[in-house]
Short mmCIF file of C-alpha atoms and ligand atoms in Angstrom, two decimals:
data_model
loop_
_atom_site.label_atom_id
_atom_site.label_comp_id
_atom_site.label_asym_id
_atom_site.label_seq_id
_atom_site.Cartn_x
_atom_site.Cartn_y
_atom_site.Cartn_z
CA UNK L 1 8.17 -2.11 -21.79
CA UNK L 2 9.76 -4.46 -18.92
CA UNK L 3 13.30 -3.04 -18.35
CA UNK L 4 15.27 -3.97 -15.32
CA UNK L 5 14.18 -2.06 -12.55
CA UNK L 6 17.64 -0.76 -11.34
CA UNK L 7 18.45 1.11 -14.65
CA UNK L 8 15.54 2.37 -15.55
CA UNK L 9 15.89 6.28 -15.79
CA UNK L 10 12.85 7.84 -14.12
CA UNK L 11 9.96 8.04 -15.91
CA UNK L 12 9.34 12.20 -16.69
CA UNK L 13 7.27 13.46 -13.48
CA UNK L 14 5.64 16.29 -14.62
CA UNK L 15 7.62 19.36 -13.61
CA UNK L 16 6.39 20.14 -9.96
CA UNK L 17 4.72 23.59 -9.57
CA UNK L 18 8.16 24.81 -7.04
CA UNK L 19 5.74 27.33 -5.16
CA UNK L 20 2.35 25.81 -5.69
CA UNK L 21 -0.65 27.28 -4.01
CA UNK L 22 -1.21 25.28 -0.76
CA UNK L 23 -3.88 22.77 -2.19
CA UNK L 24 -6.00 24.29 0.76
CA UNK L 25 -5.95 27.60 3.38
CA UNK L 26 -5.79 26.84 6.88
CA UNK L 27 -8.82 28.52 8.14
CA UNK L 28 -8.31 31.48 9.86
CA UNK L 29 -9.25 31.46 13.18
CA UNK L 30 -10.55 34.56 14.70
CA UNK L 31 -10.61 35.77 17.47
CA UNK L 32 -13.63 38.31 18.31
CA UNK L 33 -12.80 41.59 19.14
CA UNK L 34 -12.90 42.54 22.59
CA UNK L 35 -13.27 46.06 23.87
CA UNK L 36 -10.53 45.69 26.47
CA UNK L 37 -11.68 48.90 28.30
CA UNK L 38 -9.67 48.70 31.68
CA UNK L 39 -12.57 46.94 33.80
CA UNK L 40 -14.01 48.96 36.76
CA UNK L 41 -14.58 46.23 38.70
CA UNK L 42 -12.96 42.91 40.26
CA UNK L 43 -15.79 40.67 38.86
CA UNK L 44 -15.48 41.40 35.12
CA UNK L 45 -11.69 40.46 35.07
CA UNK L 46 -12.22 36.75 36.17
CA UNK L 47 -15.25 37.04 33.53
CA UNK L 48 -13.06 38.06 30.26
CA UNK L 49 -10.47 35.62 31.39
CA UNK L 50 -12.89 32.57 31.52
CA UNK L 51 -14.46 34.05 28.61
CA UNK L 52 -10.86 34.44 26.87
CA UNK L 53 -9.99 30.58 28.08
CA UNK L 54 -13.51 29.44 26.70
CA UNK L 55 -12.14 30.93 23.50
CA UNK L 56 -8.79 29.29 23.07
CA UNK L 57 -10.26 26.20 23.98
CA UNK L 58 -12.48 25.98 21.01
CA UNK L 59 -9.98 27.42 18.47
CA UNK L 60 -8.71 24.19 19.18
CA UNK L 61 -7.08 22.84 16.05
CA UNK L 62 -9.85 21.21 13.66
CA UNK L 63 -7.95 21.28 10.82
CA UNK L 64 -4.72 19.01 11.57
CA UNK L 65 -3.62 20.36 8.30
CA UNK L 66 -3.76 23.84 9.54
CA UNK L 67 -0.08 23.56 9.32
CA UNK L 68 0.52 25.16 5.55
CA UNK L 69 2.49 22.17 3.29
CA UNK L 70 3.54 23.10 0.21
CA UNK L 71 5.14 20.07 -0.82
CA UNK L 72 8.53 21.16 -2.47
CA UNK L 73 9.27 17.70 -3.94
CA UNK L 74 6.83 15.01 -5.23
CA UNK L 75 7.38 11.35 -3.41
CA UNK L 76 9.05 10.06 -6.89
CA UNK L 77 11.22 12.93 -7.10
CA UNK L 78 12.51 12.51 -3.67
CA UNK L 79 12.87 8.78 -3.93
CA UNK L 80 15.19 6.68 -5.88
CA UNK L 81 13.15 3.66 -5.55
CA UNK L 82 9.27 3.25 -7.00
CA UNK L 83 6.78 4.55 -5.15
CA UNK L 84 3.67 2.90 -5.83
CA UNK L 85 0.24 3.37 -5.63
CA UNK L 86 -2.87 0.71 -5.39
CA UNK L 87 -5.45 1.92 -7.92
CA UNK L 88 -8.74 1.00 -8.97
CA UNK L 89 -9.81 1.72 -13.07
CA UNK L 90 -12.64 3.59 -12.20
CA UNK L 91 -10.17 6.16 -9.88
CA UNK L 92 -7.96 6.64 -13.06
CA UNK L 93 -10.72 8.78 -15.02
CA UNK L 94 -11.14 11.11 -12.00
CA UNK L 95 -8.80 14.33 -13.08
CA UNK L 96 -7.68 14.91 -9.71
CA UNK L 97 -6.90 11.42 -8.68
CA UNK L 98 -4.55 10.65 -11.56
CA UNK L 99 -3.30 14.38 -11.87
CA UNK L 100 -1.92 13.43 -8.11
CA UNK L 101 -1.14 9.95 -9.52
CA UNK L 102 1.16 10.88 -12.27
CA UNK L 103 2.88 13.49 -10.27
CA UNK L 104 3.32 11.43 -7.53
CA UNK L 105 4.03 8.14 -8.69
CA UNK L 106 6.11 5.62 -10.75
CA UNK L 107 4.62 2.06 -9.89
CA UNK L 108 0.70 0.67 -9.98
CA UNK L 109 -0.78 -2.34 -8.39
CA UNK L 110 -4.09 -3.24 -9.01
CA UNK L 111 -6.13 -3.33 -5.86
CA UNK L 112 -8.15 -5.99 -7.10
CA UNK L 113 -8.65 -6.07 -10.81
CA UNK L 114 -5.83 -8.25 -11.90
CA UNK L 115 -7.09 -11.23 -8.95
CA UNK L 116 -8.54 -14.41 -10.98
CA UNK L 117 -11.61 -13.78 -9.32
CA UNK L 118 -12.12 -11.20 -11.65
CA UNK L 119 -9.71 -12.13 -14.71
CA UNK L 120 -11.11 -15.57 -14.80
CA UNK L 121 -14.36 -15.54 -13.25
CA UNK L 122 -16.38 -16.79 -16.17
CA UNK L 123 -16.21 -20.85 -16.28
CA UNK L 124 -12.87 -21.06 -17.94
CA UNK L 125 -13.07 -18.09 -19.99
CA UNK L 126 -10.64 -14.91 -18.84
CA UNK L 127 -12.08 -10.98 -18.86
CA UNK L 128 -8.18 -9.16 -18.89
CA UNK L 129 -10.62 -5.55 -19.54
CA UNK L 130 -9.73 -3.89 -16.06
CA UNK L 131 -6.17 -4.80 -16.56
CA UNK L 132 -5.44 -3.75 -20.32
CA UNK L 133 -7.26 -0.77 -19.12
CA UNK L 134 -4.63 0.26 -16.56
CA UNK L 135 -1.95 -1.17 -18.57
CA UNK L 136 -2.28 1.25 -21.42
CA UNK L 137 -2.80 4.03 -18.40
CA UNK L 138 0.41 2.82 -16.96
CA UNK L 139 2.44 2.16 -20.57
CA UNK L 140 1.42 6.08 -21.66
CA UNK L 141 2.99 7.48 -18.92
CA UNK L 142 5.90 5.12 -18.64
CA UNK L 143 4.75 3.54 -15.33
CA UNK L 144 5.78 0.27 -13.98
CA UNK L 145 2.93 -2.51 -13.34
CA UNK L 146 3.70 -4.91 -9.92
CA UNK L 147 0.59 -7.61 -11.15
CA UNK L 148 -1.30 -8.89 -7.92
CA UNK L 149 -1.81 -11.38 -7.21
CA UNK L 150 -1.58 -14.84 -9.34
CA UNK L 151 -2.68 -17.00 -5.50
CA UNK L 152 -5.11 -15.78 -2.71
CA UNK L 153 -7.49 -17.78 -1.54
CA UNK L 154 -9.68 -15.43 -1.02
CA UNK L 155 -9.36 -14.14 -4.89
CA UNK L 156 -10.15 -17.94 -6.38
CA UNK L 157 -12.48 -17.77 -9.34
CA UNK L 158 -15.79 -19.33 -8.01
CA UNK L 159 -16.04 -22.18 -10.72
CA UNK L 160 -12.72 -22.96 -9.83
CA UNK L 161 -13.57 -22.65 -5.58
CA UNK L 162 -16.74 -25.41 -6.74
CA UNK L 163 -14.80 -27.50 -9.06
CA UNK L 164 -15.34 -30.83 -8.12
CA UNK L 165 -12.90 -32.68 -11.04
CA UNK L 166 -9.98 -34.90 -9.23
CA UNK L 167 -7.15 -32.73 -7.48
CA UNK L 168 -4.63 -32.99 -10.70
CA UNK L 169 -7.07 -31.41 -13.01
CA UNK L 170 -7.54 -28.84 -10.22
CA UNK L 171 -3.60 -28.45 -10.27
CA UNK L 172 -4.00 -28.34 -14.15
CA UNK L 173 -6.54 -25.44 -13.95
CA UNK L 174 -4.02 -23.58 -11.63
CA UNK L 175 -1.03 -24.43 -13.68
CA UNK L 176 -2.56 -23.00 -16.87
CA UNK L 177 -4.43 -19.74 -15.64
CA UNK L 178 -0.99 -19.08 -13.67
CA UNK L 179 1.11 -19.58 -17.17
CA UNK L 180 -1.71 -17.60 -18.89
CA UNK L 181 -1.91 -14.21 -16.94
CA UNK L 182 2.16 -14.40 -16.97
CA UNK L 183 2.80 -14.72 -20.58
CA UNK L 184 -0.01 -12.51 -21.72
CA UNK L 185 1.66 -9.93 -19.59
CA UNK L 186 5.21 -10.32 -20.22
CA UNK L 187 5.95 -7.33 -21.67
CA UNK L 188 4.05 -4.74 -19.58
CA UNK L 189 4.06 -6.51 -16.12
CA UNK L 190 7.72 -6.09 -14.79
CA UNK L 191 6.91 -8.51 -11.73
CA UNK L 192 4.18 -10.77 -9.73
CA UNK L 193 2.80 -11.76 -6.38
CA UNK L 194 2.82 -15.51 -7.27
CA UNK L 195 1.21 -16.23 -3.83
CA UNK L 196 -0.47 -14.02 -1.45
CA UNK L 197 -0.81 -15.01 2.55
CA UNK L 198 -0.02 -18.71 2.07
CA UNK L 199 0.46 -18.50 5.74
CA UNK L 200 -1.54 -18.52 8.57
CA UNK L 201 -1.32 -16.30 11.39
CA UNK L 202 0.43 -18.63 13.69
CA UNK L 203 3.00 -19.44 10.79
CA UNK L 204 1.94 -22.52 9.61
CA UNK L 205 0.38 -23.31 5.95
CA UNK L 206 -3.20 -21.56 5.94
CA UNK L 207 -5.53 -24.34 5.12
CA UNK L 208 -6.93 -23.04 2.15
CA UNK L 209 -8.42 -24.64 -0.94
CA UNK L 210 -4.90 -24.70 -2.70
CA UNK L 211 -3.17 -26.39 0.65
CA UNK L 212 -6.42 -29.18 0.72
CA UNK L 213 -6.36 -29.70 -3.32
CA UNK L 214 -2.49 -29.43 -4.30
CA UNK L 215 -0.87 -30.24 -1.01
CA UNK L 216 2.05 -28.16 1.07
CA UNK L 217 4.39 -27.94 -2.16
CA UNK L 218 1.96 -26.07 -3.86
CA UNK L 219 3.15 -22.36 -3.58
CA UNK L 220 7.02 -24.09 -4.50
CA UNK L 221 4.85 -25.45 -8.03
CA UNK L 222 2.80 -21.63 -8.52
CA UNK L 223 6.86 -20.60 -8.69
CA UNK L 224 7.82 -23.00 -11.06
CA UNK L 225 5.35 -22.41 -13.10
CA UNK L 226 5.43 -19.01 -13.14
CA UNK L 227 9.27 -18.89 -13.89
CA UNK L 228 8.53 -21.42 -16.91
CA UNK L 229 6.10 -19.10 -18.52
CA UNK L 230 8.47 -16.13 -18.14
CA UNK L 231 12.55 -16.44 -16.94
CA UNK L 232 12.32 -12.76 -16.72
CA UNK L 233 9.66 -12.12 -14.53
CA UNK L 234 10.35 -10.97 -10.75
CA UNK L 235 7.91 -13.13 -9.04
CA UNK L 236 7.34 -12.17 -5.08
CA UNK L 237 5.91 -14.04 -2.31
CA UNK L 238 3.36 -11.22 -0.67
CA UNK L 239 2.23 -11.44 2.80
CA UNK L 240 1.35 -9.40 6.15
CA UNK L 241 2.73 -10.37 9.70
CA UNK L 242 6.23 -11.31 9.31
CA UNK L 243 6.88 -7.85 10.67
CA UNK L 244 5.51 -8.41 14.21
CA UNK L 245 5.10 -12.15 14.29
CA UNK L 246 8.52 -13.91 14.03
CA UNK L 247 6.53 -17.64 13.90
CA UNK L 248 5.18 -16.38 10.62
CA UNK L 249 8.61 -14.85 9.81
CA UNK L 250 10.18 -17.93 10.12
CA UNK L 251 8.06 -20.33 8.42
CA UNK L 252 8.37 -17.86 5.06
CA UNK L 253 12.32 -17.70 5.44
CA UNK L 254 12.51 -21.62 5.75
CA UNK L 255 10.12 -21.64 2.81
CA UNK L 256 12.33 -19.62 0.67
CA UNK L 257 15.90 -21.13 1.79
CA UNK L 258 13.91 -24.32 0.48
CA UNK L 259 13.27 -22.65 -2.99
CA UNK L 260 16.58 -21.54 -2.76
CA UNK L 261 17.98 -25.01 -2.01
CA UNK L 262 15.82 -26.58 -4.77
CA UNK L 263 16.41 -24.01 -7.76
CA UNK L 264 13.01 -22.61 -7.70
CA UNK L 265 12.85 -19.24 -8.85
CA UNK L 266 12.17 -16.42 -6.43
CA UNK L 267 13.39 -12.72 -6.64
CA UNK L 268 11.47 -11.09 -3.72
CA UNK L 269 8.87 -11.00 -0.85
CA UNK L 270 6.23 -8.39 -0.47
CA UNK L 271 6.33 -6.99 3.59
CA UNK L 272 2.38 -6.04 3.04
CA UNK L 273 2.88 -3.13 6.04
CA UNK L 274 -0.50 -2.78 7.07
CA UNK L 275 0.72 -0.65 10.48
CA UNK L 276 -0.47 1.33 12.63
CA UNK L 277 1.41 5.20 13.95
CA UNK L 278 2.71 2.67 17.00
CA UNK L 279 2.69 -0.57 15.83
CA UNK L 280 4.36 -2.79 15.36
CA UNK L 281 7.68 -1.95 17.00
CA UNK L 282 10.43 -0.36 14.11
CA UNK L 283 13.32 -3.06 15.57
CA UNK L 284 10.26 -5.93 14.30
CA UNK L 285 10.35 -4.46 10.99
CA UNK L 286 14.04 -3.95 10.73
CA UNK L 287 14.32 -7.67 11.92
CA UNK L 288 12.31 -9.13 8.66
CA UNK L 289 14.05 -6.53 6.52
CA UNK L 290 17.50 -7.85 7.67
CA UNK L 291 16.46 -11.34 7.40
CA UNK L 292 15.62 -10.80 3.72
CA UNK L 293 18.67 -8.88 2.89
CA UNK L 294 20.75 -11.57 4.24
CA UNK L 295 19.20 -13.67 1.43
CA UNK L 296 19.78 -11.25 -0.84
CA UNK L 297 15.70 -10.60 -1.76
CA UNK L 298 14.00 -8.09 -3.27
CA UNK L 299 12.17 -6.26 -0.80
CA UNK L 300 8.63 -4.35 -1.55
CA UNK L 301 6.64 -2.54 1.20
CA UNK L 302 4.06 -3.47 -0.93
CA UNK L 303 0.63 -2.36 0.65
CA UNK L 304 1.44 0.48 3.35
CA UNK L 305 -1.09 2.07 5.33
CA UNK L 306 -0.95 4.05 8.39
CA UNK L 307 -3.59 3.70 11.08
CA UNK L 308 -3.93 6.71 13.64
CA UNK L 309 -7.03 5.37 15.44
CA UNK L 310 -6.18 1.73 15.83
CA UNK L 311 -8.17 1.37 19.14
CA UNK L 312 -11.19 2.85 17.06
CA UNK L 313 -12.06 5.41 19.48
CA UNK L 314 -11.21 8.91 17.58
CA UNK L 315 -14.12 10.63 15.26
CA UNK L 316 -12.03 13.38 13.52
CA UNK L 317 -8.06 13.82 12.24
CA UNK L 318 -6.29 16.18 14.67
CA UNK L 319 -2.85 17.69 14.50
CA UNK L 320 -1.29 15.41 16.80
CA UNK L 321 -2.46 12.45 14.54
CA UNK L 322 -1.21 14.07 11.33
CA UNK L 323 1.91 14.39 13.07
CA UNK L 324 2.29 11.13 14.81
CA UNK L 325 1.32 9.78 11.15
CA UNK L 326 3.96 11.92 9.44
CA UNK L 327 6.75 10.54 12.31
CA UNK L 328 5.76 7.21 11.37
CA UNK L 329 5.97 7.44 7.75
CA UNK L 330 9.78 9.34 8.30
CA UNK L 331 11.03 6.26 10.33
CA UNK L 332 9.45 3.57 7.62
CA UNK L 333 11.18 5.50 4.73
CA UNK L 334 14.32 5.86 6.85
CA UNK L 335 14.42 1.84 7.54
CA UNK L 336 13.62 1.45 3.49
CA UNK L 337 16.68 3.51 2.64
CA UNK L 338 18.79 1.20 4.79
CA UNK L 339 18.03 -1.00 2.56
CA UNK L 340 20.58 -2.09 -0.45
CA UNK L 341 19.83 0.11 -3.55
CA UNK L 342 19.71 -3.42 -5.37
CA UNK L 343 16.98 -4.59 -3.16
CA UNK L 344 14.64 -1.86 -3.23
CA UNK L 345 12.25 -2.96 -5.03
CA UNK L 346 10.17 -0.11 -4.12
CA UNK L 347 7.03 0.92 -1.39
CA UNK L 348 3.40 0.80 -2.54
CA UNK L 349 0.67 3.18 -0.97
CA UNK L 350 -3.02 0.80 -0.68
CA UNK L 351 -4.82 3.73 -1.76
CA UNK L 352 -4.92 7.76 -2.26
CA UNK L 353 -7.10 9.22 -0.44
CA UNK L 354 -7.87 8.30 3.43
CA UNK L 355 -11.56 7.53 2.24
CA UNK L 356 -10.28 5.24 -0.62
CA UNK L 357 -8.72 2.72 1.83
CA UNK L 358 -10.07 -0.65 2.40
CA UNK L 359 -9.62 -0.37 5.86
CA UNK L 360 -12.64 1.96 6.84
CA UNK L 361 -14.69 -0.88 5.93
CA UNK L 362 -13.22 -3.86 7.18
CA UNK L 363 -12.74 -2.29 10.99
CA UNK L 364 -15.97 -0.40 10.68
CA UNK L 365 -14.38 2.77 12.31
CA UNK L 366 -12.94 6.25 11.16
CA UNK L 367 -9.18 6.66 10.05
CA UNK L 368 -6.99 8.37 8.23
CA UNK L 369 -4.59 5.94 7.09
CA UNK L 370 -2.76 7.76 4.03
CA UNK L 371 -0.89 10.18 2.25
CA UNK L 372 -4.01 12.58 0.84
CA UNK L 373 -7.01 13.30 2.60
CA UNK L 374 -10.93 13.39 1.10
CA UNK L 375 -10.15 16.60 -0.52
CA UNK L 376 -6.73 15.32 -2.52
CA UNK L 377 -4.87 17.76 0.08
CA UNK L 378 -1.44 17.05 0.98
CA UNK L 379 -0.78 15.60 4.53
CA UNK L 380 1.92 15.88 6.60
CA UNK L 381 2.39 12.07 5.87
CA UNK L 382 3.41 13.02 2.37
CA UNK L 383 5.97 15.51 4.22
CA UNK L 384 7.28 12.45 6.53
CA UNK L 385 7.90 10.67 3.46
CA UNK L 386 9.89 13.40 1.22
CA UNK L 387 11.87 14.64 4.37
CA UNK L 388 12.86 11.42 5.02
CA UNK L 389 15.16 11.04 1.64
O1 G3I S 401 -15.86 -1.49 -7.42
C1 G3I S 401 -16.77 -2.61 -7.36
C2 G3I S 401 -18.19 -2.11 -7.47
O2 G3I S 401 -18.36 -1.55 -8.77
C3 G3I S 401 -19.14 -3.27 -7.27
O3 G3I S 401 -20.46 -2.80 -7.28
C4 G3I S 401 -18.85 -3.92 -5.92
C5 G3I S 401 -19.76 -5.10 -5.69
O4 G3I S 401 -19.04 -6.25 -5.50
O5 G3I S 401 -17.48 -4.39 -5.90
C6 G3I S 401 -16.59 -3.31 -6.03
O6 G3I S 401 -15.29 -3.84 -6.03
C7 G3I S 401 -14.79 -4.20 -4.75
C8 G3I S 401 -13.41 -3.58 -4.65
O7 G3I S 401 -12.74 -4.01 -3.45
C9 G3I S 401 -13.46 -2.05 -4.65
O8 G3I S 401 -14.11 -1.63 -3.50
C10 G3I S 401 -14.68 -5.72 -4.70
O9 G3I S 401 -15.98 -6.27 -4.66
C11 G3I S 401 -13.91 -6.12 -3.45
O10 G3I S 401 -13.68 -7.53 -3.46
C12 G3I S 401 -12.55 -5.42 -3.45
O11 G3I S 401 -11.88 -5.76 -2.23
C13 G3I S 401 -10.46 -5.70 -2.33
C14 G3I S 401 -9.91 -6.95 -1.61
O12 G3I S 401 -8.48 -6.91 -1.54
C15 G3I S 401 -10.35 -8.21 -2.33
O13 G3I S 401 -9.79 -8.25 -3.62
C16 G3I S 401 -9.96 -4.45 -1.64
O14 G3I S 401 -10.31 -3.30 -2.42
C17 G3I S 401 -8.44 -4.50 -1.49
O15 G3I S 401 -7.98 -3.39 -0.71
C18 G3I S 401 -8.01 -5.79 -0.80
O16 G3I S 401 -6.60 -5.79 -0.81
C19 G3I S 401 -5.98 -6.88 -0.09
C20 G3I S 401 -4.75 -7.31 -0.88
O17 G3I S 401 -5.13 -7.71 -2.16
C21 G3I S 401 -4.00 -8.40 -0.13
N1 G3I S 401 -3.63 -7.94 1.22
C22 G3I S 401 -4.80 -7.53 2.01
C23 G3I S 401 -5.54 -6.40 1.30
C24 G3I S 401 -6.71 -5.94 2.13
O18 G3I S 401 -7.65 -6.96 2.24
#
């Protein structure tokens, strides 16, 4: 099923309903009758008024999707790059969820069911269940895999994080589950995140159990080996950061004009764009983008989220946040289509649904940080996107 990505003809999306119902009706908000009876006296004016004020106040907008969007194109439609989506198996039997999913979108990555802490979490032996599983979902509806991710320390299979064999058969153990997952896949699994976050956040090698076992070159071997299992794999190196922290920018470009200077293979980097509506500043993103144009990369906005309450301190979605959101998500797509057409690899959502993102557990606080909300209703984000091509 691998093709190259730059000829393949869109998969069929499923012909849009052109004038669907809005997935929801604004509420209607309203307004009590008043018997306006010209008032007799002087009191009852400044009465109705405060009375009329009191009312506007609390027809204050508590659905920020009051604002009817019927989206007229899907994202895939609209784009002529993939447009991804981070999925979980158990998500892909939910009629709504993948009704949305194969409308919307032309590229899975598995949030977490293609790590080796789950392939290969037995002592040696592998469990590939989760991943045939969304395989065959992707291969019947002629959707492209991104496999993530071969490398993250915090993904390592336990037996492997106790091993306590010499540091060559450690190597040997990453060598072979690396060459394993890569060949097995080779003809449904178009491209790889060799590595994920080999860097810290000050830009220097995290000091993970790879860096203390195999040494600095190790991410340049995880290529290698990689590219020896399959020459026609796209392998990626994935990380956050290098969008507002040049350090970290740096240390990954000097890491790849080293691949390049050695022959080791590598065909793109993964810009993870975990952002906020105001953060980080557009001319930081457009400065990694550049930087990986210039070395003529790839380029995958590979796990984008949004956050509208970064500081923590909002309890409910208004209309100003859908629309700072949707603003946001215009100017990212606008940057993306800056890019070369050859370079695009694509942009990946990390989730569907607000309530299916990671992030409303790890900062412990509301937010609203995609494209759909709780009920599968479009957001205005969605709109930011499609008016943005
Ligand atoms: O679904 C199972 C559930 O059945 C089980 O009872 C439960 C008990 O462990 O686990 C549930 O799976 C969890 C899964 O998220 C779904 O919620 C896994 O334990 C948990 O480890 C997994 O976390 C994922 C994390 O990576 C670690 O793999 C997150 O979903 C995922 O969003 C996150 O994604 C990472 C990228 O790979 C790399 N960049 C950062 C990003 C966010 O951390």
């Amino acid at each position: 099923m691998k093709d190259s990505l730059r000829d393949r003809s869109k998969p069929r999306s499923r012909q849009m309903n052109r004038n669907p119902q809005p997935l929801f009706q604004p509420k209607q908000h309203d307004l009590p009758s008043i018997n306006l009876q010209p008032m007799k006296t002087q009191i009852q004016l400044p009465i109705l008024l405060l009375l009329l004020l009191q009312i506007a106040c609390k027809q204050e907008v508590t659905d920020p999707l009051s604002t009817t969007y019927s989206p007229e194109r899907s994202l895939k439609e609209a784009a002529d790059f993939p447009v991804g989506l981070a999925t979980q198996t158990w998500m892909l039997d939910m009629p709504q969820y993948s009704e949305i999913l194969d409308t919307e979108f032309n590229s899975l990555t598995a949030e977490y069911e293609m790590k080796q802490n789950i392939t290969h979490a037995g002592d040696g032996s592998y469990d590939w269940s989760a991943t045939d599983q969304l395989l065959a979902y992707a291969r019947d509806r002629d959707i492209r895999v991104h496999g993530h991710a071969l490398l993250w320390h915090q993904a390592i299979a336990p037996w492997l994080e106790q091993f306590q064999g010499t540091d060559e058969a450690f190597a040997d153990h990453v060598r072979t589950y690396i060459q394993e997952a890569v060949r097995r896949h080779a003809d449904d699994v178009t491209s790889w995140d060799v590595v994920n976050e080999a860097f810290d956040d000050k830009g220097i090698w995290r000091n993970s159990l790879f860096l203390q076992r195999m040494g600095e070159d190790y991410v340049a071997q995880c290529f290698q080996w990689a590219n020896e299992a399959d020459s026609s794999v796209l392998l990626f190196y994935n990380d956050y950061g290098m969008i507002w922290d040049e350090d970290k920018l740096n240390a990954m470009l000097a890491m790849i004009d080293d691949f390049r200077n050695r022959g080791i293979a590598i065909h793109g980097v993964g810009l993870q764009m975990h952002i906020a509506y105001n953060w980080p500043n557009i001319s930081h993103i457009q400065r990694a983008v550049d930087a990986l144009v210039e070395r003529d990369l790839l380029i995958h906005f590979s796990e984008v989220d949004i956050r509208v309450n970064p500081n923590g301190n909002r309890d409910h979605f208004t209309e100003k946040m859908a629309i700072d959101q949707q603003q946001r998500v215009e100017e990212i797509v606008h940057l993306y289509q800056s890019i070369p057409a050859h370079l695009q690899f694509g942009i990946t959502f990390w989730g569907l649904r607000d309530t299916d993102s990671w992030l409303l557990g790890f900062w412990g606080n509301p937010d609203w940080p995609l494209l759909f909300d709780e009920q599968y209703r479009y957001k205005l984000a969605h709109k930011g996107f499609v008016e943005a091509l």
